[in-house]
Tab-separated table of C-alpha atoms and ligand atoms in Angstrom:
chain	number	residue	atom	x	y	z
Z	178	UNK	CA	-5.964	-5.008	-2.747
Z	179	UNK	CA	-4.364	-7.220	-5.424
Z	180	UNK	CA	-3.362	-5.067	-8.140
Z	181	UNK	CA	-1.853	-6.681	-11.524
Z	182	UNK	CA	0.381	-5.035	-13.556
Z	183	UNK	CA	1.055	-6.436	-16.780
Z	184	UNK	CA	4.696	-6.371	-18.687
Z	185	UNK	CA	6.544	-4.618	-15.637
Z	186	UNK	CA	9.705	-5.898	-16.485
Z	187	UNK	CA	9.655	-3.636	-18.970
Z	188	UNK	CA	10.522	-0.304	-19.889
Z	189	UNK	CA	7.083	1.896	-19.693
Z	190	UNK	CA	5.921	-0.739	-17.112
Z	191	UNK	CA	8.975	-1.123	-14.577
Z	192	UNK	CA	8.148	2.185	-13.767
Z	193	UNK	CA	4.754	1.713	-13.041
Z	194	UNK	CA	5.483	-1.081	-10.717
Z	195	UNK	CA	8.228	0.703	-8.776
Z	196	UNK	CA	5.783	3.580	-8.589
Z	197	UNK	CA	3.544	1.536	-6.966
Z	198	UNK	CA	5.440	-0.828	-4.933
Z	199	UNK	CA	6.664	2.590	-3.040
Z	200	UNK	CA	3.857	4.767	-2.550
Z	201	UNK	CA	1.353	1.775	-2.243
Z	202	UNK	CA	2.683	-0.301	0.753
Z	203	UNK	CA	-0.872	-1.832	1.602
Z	204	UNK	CA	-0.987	-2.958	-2.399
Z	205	UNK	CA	0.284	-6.260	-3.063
Z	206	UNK	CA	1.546	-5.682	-6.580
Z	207	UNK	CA	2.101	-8.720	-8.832
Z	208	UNK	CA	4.228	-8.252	-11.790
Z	209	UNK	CA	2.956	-10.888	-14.285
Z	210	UNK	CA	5.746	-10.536	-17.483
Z	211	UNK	CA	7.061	-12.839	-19.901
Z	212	UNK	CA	10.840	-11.791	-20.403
Z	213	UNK	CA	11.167	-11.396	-23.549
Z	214	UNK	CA	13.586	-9.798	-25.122
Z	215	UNK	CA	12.334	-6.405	-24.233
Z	216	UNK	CA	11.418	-7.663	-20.587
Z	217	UNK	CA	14.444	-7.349	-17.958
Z	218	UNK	CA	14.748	-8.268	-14.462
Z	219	UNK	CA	17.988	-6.189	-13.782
Z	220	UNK	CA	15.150	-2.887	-14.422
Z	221	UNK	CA	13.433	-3.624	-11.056
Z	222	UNK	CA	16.665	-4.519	-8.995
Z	223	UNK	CA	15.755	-2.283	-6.079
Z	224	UNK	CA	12.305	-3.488	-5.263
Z	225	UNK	CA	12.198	-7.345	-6.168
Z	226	UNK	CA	12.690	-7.462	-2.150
Z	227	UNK	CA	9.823	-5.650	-1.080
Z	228	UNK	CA	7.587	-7.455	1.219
Z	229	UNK	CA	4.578	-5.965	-1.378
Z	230	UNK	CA	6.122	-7.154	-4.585
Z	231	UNK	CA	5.823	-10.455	-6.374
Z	232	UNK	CA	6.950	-11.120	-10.080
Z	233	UNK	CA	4.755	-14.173	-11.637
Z	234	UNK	CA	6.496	-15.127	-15.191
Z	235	UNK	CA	4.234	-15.518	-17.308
Z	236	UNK	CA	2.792	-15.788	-20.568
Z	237	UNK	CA	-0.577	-13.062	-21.741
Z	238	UNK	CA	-0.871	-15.814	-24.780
Z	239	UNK	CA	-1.226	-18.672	-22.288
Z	240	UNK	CA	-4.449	-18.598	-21.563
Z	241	UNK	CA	-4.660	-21.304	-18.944
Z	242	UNK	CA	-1.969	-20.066	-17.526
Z	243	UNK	CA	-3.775	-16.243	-17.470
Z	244	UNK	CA	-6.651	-17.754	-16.038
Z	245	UNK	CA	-4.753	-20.235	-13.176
Z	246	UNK	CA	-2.821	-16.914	-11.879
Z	247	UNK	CA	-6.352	-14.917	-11.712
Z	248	UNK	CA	-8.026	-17.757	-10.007
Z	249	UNK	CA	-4.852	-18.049	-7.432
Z	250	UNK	CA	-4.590	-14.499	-6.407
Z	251	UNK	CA	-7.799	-13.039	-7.182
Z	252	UNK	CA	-6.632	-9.817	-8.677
Z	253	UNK	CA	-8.607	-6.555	-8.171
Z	254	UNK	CA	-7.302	-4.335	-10.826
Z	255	UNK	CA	-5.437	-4.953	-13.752
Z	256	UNK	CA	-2.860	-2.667	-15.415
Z	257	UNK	CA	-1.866	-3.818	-18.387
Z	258	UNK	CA	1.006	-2.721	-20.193
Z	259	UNK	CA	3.041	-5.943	-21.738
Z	260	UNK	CA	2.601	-5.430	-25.627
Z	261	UNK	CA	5.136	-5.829	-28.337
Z	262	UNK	CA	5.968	-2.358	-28.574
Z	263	UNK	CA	8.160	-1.655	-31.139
Z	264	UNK	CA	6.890	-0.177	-34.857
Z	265	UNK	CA	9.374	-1.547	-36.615
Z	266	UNK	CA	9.549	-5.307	-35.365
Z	267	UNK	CA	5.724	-5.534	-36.702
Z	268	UNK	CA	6.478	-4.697	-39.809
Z	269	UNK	CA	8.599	-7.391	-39.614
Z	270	UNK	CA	6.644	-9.836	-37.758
Z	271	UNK	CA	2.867	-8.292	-37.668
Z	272	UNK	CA	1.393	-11.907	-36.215
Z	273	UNK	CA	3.293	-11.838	-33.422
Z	274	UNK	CA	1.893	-8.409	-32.205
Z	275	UNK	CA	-1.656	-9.684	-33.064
Z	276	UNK	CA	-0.618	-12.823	-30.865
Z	277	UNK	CA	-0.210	-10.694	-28.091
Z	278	UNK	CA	-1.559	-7.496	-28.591
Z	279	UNK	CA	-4.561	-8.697	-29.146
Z	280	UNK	CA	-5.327	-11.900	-27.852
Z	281	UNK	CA	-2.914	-11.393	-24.651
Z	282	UNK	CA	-5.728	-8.473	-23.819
Z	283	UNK	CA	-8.664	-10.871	-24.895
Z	284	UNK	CA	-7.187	-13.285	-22.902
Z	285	UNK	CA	-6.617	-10.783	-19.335
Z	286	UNK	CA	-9.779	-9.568	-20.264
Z	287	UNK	CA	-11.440	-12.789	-20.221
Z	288	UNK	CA	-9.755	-13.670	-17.186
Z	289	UNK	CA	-10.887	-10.481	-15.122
Z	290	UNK	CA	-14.695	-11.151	-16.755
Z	291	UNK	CA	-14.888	-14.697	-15.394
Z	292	UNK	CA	-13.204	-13.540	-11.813
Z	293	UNK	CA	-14.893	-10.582	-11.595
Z	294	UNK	CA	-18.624	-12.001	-12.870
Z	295	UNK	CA	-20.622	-11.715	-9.491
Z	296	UNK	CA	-18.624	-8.637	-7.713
Z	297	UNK	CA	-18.175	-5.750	-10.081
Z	298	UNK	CA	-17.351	-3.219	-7.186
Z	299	UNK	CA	-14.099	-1.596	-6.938
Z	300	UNK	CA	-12.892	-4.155	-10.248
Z	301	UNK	CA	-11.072	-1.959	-12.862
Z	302	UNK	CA	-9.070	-2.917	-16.041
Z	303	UNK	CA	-6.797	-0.431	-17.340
Z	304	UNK	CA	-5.363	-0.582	-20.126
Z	305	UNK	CA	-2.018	1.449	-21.419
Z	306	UNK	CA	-2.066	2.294	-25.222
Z	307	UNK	CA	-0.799	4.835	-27.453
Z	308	UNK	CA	-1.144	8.159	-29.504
Z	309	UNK	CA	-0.447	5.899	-32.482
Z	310	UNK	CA	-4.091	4.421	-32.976
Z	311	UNK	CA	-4.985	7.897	-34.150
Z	312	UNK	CA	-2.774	7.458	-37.150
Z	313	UNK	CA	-0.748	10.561	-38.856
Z	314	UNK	CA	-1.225	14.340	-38.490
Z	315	UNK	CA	-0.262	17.079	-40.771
Z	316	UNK	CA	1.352	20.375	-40.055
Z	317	UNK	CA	-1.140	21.078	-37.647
Z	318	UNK	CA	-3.664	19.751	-35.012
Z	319	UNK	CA	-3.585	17.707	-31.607
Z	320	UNK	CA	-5.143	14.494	-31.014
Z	321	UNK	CA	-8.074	14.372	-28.334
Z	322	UNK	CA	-9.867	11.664	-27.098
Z	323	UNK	CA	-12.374	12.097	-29.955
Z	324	UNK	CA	-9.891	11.408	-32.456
Z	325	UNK	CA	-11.427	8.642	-34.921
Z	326	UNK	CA	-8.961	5.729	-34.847
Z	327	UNK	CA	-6.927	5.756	-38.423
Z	328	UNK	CA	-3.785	3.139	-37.560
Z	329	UNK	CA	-1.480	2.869	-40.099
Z	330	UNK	CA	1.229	-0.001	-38.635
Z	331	UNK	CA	0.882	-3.395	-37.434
Z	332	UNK	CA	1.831	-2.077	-34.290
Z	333	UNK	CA	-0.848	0.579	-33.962
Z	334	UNK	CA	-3.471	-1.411	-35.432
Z	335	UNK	CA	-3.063	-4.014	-32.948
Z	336	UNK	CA	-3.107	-1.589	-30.091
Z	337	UNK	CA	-6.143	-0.203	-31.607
Z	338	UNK	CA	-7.708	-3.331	-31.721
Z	339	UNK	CA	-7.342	-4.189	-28.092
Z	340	UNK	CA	-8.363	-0.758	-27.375
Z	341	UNK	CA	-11.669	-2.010	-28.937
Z	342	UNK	CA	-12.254	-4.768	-27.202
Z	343	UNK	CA	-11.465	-3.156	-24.026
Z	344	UNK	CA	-14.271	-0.461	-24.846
Z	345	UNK	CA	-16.512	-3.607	-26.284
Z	346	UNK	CA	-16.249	-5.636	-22.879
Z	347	UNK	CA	-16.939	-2.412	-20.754
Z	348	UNK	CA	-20.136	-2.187	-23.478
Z	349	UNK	CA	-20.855	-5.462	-22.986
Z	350	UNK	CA	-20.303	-7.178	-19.699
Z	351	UNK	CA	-19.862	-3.879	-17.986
Z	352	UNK	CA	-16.167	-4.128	-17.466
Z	353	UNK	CA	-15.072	-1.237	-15.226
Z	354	UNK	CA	-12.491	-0.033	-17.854
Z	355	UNK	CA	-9.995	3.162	-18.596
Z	356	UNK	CA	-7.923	3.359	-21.543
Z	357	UNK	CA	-4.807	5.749	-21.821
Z	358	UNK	CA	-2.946	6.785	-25.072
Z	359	UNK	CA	0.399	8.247	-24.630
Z	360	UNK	CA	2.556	9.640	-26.900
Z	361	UNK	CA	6.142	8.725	-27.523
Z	362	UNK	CA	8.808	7.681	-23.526
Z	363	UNK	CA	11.819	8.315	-23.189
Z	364	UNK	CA	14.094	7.580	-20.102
Z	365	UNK	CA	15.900	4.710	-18.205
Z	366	UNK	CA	15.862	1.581	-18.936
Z	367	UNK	CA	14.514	1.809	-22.554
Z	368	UNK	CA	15.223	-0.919	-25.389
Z	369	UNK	CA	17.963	0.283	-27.741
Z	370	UNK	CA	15.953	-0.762	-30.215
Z	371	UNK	CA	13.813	2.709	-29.684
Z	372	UNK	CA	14.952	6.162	-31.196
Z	373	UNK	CA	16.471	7.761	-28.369
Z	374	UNK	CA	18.407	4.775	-26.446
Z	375	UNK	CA	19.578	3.438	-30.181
Z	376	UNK	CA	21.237	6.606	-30.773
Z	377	UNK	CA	22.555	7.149	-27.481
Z	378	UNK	CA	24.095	3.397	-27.776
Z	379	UNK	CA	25.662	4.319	-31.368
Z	380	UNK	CA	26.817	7.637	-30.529
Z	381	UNK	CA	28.877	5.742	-27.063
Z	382	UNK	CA	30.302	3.178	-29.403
Z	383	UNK	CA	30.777	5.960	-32.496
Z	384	UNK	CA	28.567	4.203	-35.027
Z	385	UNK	CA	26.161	5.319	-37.751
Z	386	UNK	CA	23.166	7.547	-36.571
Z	387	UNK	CA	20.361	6.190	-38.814
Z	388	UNK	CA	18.015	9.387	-39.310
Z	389	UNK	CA	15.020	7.277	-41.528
Z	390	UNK	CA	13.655	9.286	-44.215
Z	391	UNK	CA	14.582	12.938	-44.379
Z	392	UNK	CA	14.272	13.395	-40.517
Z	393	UNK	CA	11.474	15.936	-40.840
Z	394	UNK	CA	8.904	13.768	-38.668
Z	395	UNK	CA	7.419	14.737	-35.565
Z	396	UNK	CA	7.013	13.017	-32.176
Z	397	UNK	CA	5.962	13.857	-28.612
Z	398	UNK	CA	7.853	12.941	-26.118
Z	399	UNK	CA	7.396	12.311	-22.502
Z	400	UNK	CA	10.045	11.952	-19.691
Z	401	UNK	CA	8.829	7.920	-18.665
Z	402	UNK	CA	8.321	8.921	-14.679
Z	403	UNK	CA	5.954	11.629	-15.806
Z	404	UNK	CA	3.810	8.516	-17.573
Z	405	UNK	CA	3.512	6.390	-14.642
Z	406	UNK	CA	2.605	9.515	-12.550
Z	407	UNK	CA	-0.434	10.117	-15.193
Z	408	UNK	CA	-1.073	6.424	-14.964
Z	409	UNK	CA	-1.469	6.188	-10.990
Z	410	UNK	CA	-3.436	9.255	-11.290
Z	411	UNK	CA	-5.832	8.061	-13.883
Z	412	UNK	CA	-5.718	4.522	-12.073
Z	413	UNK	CA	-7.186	6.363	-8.720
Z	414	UNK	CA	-9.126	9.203	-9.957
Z	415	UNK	CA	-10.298	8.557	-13.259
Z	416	UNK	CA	-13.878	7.596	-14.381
Z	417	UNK	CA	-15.232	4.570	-15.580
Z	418	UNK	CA	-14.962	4.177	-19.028
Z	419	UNK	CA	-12.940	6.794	-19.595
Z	420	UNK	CA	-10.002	7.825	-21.814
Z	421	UNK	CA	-7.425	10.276	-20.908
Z	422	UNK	CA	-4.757	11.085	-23.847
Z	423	UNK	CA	-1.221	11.839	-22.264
Z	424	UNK	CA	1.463	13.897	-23.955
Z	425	UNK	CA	4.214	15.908	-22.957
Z	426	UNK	CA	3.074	19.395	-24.714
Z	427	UNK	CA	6.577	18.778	-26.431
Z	428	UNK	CA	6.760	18.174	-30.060
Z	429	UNK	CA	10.693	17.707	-32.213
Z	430	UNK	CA	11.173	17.154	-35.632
Z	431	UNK	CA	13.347	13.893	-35.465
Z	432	UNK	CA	16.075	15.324	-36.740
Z	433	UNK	CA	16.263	18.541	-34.200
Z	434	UNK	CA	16.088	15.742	-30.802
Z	435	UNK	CA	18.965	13.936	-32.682
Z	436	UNK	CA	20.702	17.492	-33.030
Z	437	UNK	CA	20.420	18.200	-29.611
Z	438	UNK	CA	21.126	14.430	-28.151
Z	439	UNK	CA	24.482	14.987	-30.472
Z	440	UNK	CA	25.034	17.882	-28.393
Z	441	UNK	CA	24.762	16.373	-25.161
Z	442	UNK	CA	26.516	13.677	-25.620
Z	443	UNK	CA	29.296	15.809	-27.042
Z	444	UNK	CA	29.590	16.865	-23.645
Z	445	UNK	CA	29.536	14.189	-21.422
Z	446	UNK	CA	31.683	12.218	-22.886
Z	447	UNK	CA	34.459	15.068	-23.474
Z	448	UNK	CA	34.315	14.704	-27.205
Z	449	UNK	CA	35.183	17.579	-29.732
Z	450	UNK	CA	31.641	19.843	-30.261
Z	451	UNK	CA	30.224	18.663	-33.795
Z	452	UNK	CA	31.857	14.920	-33.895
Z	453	UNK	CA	28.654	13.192	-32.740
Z	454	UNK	CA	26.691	15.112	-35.187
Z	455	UNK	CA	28.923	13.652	-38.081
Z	456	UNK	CA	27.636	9.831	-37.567
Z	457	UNK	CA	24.269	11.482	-38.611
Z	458	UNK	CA	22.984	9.226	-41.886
Z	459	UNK	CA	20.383	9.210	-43.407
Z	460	UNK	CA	18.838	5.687	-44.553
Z	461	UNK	CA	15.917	4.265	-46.385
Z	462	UNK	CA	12.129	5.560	-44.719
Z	463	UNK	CA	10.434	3.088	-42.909
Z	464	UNK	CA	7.303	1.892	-44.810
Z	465	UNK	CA	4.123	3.386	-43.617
Z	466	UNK	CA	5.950	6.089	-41.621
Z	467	UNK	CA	3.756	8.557	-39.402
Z	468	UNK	CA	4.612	11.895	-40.004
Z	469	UNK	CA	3.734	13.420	-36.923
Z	470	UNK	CA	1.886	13.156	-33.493
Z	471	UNK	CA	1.138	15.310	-31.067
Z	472	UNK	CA	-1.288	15.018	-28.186
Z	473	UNK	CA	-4.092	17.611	-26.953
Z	474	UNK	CA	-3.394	16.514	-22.631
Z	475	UNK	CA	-5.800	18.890	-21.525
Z	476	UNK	CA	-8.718	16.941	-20.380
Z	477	UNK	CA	-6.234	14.530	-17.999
Z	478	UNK	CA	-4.771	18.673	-17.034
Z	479	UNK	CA	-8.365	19.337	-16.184
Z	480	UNK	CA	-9.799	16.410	-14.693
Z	481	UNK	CA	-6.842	15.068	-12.788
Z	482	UNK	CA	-4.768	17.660	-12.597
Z	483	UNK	CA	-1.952	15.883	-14.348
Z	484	UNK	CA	1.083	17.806	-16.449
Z	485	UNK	CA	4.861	16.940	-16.874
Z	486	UNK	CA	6.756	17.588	-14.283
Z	487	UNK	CA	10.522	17.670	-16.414
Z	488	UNK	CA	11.467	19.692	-18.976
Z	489	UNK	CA	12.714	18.063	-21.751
Z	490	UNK	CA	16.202	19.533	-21.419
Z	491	UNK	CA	16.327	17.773	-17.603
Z	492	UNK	CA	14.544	14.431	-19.014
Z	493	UNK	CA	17.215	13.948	-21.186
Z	494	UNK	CA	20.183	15.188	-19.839
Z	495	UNK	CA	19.246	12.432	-16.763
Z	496	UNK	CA	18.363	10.111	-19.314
Z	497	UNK	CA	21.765	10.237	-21.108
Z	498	UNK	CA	23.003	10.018	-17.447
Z	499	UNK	CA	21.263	6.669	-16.847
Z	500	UNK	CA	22.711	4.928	-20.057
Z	501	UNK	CA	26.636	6.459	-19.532
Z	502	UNK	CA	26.292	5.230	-15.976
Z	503	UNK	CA	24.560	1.669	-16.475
Z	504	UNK	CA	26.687	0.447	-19.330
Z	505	UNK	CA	27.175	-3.004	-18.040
Z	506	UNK	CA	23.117	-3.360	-18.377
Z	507	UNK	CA	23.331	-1.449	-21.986
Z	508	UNK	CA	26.358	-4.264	-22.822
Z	509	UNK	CA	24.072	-6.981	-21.987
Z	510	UNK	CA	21.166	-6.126	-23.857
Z	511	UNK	CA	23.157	-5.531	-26.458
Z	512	UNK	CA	24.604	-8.440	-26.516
Z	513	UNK	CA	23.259	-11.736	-28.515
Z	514	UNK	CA	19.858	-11.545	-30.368
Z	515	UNK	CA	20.545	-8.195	-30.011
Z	516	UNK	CA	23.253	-7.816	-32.721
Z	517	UNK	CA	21.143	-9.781	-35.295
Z	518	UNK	CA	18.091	-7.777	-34.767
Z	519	UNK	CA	19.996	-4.752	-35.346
Z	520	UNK	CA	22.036	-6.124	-38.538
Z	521	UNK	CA	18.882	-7.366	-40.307
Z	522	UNK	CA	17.360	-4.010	-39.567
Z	523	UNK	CA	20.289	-1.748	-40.461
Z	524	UNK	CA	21.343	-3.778	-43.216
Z	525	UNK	CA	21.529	-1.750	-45.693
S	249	NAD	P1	8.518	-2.751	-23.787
S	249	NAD	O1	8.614	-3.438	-25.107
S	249	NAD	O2	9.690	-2.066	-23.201
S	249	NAD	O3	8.007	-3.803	-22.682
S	249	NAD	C1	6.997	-4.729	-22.940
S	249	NAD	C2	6.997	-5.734	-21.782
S	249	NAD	O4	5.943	-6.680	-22.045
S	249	NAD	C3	8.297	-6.534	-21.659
S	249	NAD	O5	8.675	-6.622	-20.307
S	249	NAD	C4	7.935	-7.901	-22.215
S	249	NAD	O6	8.675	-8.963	-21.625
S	249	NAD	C5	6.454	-7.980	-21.855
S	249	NAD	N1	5.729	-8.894	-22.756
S	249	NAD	C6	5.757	-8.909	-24.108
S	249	NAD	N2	4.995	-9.917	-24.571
S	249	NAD	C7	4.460	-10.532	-23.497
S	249	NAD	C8	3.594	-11.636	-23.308
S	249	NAD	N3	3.131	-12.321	-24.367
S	249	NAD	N4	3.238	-11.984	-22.053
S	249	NAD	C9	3.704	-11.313	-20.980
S	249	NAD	N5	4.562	-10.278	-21.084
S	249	NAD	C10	4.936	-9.887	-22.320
S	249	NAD	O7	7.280	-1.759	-23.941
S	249	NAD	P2	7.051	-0.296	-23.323
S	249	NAD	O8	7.676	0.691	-24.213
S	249	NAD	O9	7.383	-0.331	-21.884
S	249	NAD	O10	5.476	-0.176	-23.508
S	249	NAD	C11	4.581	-0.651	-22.498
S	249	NAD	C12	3.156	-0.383	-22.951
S	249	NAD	O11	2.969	1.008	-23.164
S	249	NAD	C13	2.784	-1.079	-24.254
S	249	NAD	O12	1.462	-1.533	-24.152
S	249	NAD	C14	2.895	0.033	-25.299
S	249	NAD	O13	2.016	-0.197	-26.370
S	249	NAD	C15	2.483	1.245	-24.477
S	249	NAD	N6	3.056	2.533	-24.919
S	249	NAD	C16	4.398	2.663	-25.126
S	249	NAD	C17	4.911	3.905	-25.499
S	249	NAD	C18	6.394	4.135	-25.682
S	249	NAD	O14	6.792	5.231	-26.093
S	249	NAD	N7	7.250	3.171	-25.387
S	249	NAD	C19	4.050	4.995	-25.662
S	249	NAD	C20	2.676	4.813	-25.449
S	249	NAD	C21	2.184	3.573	-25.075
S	250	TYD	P1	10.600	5.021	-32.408
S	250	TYD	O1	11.470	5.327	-31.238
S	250	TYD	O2	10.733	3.690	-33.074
S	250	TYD	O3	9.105	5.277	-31.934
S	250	TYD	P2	7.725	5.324	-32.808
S	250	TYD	O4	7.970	4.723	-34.142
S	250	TYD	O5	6.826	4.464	-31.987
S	250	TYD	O6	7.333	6.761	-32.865
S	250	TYD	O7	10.838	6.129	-33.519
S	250	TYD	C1	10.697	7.510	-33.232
S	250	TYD	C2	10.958	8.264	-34.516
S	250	TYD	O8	12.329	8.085	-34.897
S	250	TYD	C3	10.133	7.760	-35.693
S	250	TYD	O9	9.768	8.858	-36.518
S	250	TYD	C4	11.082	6.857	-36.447
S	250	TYD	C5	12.443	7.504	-36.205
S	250	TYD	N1	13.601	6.573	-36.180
S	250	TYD	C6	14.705	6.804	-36.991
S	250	TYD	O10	14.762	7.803	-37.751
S	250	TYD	N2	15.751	5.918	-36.947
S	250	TYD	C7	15.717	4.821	-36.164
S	250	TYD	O11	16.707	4.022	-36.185
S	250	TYD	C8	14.590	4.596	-35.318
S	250	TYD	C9	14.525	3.390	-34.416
S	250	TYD	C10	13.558	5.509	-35.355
């Protein structure tokens, strides 16, 4: 079985491809990613090896060169994660994350259509998306699969968009499809550019914490191994044309996780309790903000049998971990385009 995973150089996806690469000997898993800056080599270290594993770099946008890798190794299943990822980068740049977002999926999912045309059996595109498409919640409520779509950044409504056309080719050509929507990672090997690894990298090198807004929004969050345990579950158990929400039952008001991660980090790195805490400032909201998300899990609890597996306490403690002990791979992310990204977005 050729199984394609999409963007596994990333952080979500390197995961997923280590997952599999392990447990899934008789798999040959081919790691199709473009490197960009989000994409890193250095994450998959201990498997690039494997007798299983091959990494193809390439493009989603490219569609000849989509459609020469599908005709070359015939892939069975497709798991597509590589996306731009991050909310505040589309605000930025919005027609870069249709560019990929959506026409990198139309493109994989033309690809599999044409490949998979006269054998539909055991063919399967999944497709890795998030709680986002659902838009905001107030005080109270959980989003379930049944959740209208209500995006409210370029980010989600590109990820809503390929969701879509996933659904519209299963409709349509009868695409074996599942879609996933999971609410926010956190873990190893996550982009700095991301709540949790930003602060973690400010708090090591005693900069300004930059709490958006007055702090008081709400994610989910879910320990990253816990995700790519969902998505091998959902990959070999779930239904056709299914959707499975994923969340870690674990909602923080932004500004209580940065309390705590202050704590921690206090801690580890034998500084006085409270001085962390005191690079805490607050800065202009980012436009559009979300105020909260928080995902109903219970039909991929019933169905599959699927719940975290780390408390949130464990998931970050290991996660701070990761970071203090893989600095030279936290220096050299953070290194070059890096520092302008982060200037032009911190500016003020
Ligand atoms: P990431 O930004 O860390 O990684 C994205 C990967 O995709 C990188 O390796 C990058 O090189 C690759 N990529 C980007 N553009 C590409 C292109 N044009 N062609 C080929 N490869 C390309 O993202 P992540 O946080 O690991 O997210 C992975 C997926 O999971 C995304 O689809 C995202 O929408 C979804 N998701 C993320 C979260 C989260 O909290 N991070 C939550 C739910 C869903
Ligand atoms: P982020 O990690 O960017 O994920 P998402 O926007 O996809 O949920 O942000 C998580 C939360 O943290 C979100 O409410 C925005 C907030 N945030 C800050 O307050 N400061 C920051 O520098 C960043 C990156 C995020």
């Amino acid at each position: 079985m050729n199984v394609l995973i999409t963007g596994g150089a990333g952080f979500i996806g390197s995961h997923v491809v280590r997952l599999f690469v392990k447990k899934y000997p008789k798999y040959r898993i081919f790691n199709l990613d473009a490197l960009t800056y989000a994409g890193n080599l250095e994450n998959l270290k201990d498997i690039e090896d494997e007798e299983n594993y091959t990494f193809l770099k390439a493009d989603i946008n490219n569609i000849e060169e989509v459609e020469g890798l599908f005709k070359k190794y015939n892939f069975d299943q497709v798991i597509h994660l590589a996306a731009e990822s991050h909310v505040d980068r589309s605000i930025h740049d919005p027609l870069s994350f249709v560019r990929t977002n959506v026409i990198g999926t139309m493109n994989l999912l033309n690809a599999a259509k044409e490949t998979w045309k006269d054998n539909l059996l055991d063919k399967l595109f999944y497709h890795i998306s998030t709680d986002e498409v659902y838009g905001t919640l107030g005080e109270t409520g959980l989003f379930t699969e049944t959740t209208s779509y209500d995006p409210n950044s370029p980010y989600s409504a590109s990820k809503a968009s390929s969701d879509h056309f996933v659904r519209a080719y299963g409709e349509t050509y009868g695409m074996p499809y599942i879609i996933s929507n999971c609410s926010n990672n956190y873990g190893p090997n996550q982009f700095p550019e991301k709540l949790i690894p930003l602060f973690i990298n400010n708090i090591v090198d005693q900069k300004p914490l930059p709490v958006y807004g007055d702090g008081n929004y709400t994610r989910d969050w879910l320990y990253v191994i816990d995700h790519a345990k969902a998505i091998d579950l959902a990959f070999h158990k779930g239904n056709n044309k299914s959707t499975y929400n994923i969340g870690g039952f674990n909602e923080w008001k932004n500004i209580d996780l940065i309390k705590v991660l202050c704590r921690i980090m206090d801690k580890k790195l034998d500084r006085s309790p409270g001085s962390s805490e005191k690079l805490i400032t607050y800065v202009k909201d980012r436009p559009g903000h979300d105020k909260r998300y928080a995902i109903d899990a219970s039909k991929i609890n019933a169905e599959l049998g699927w719940k975290p597996s780390v408390t949130f306490e464990e998931g970050l403690g290991k996660t701070v971990e990761w970071y203090l002990e893989n600095d030279v791979w936290l220096k050299n992310v953070t290194s070059g385009a890096y520092q302008q990204y982060y200037e032009k977005q911190y500016e003020d």
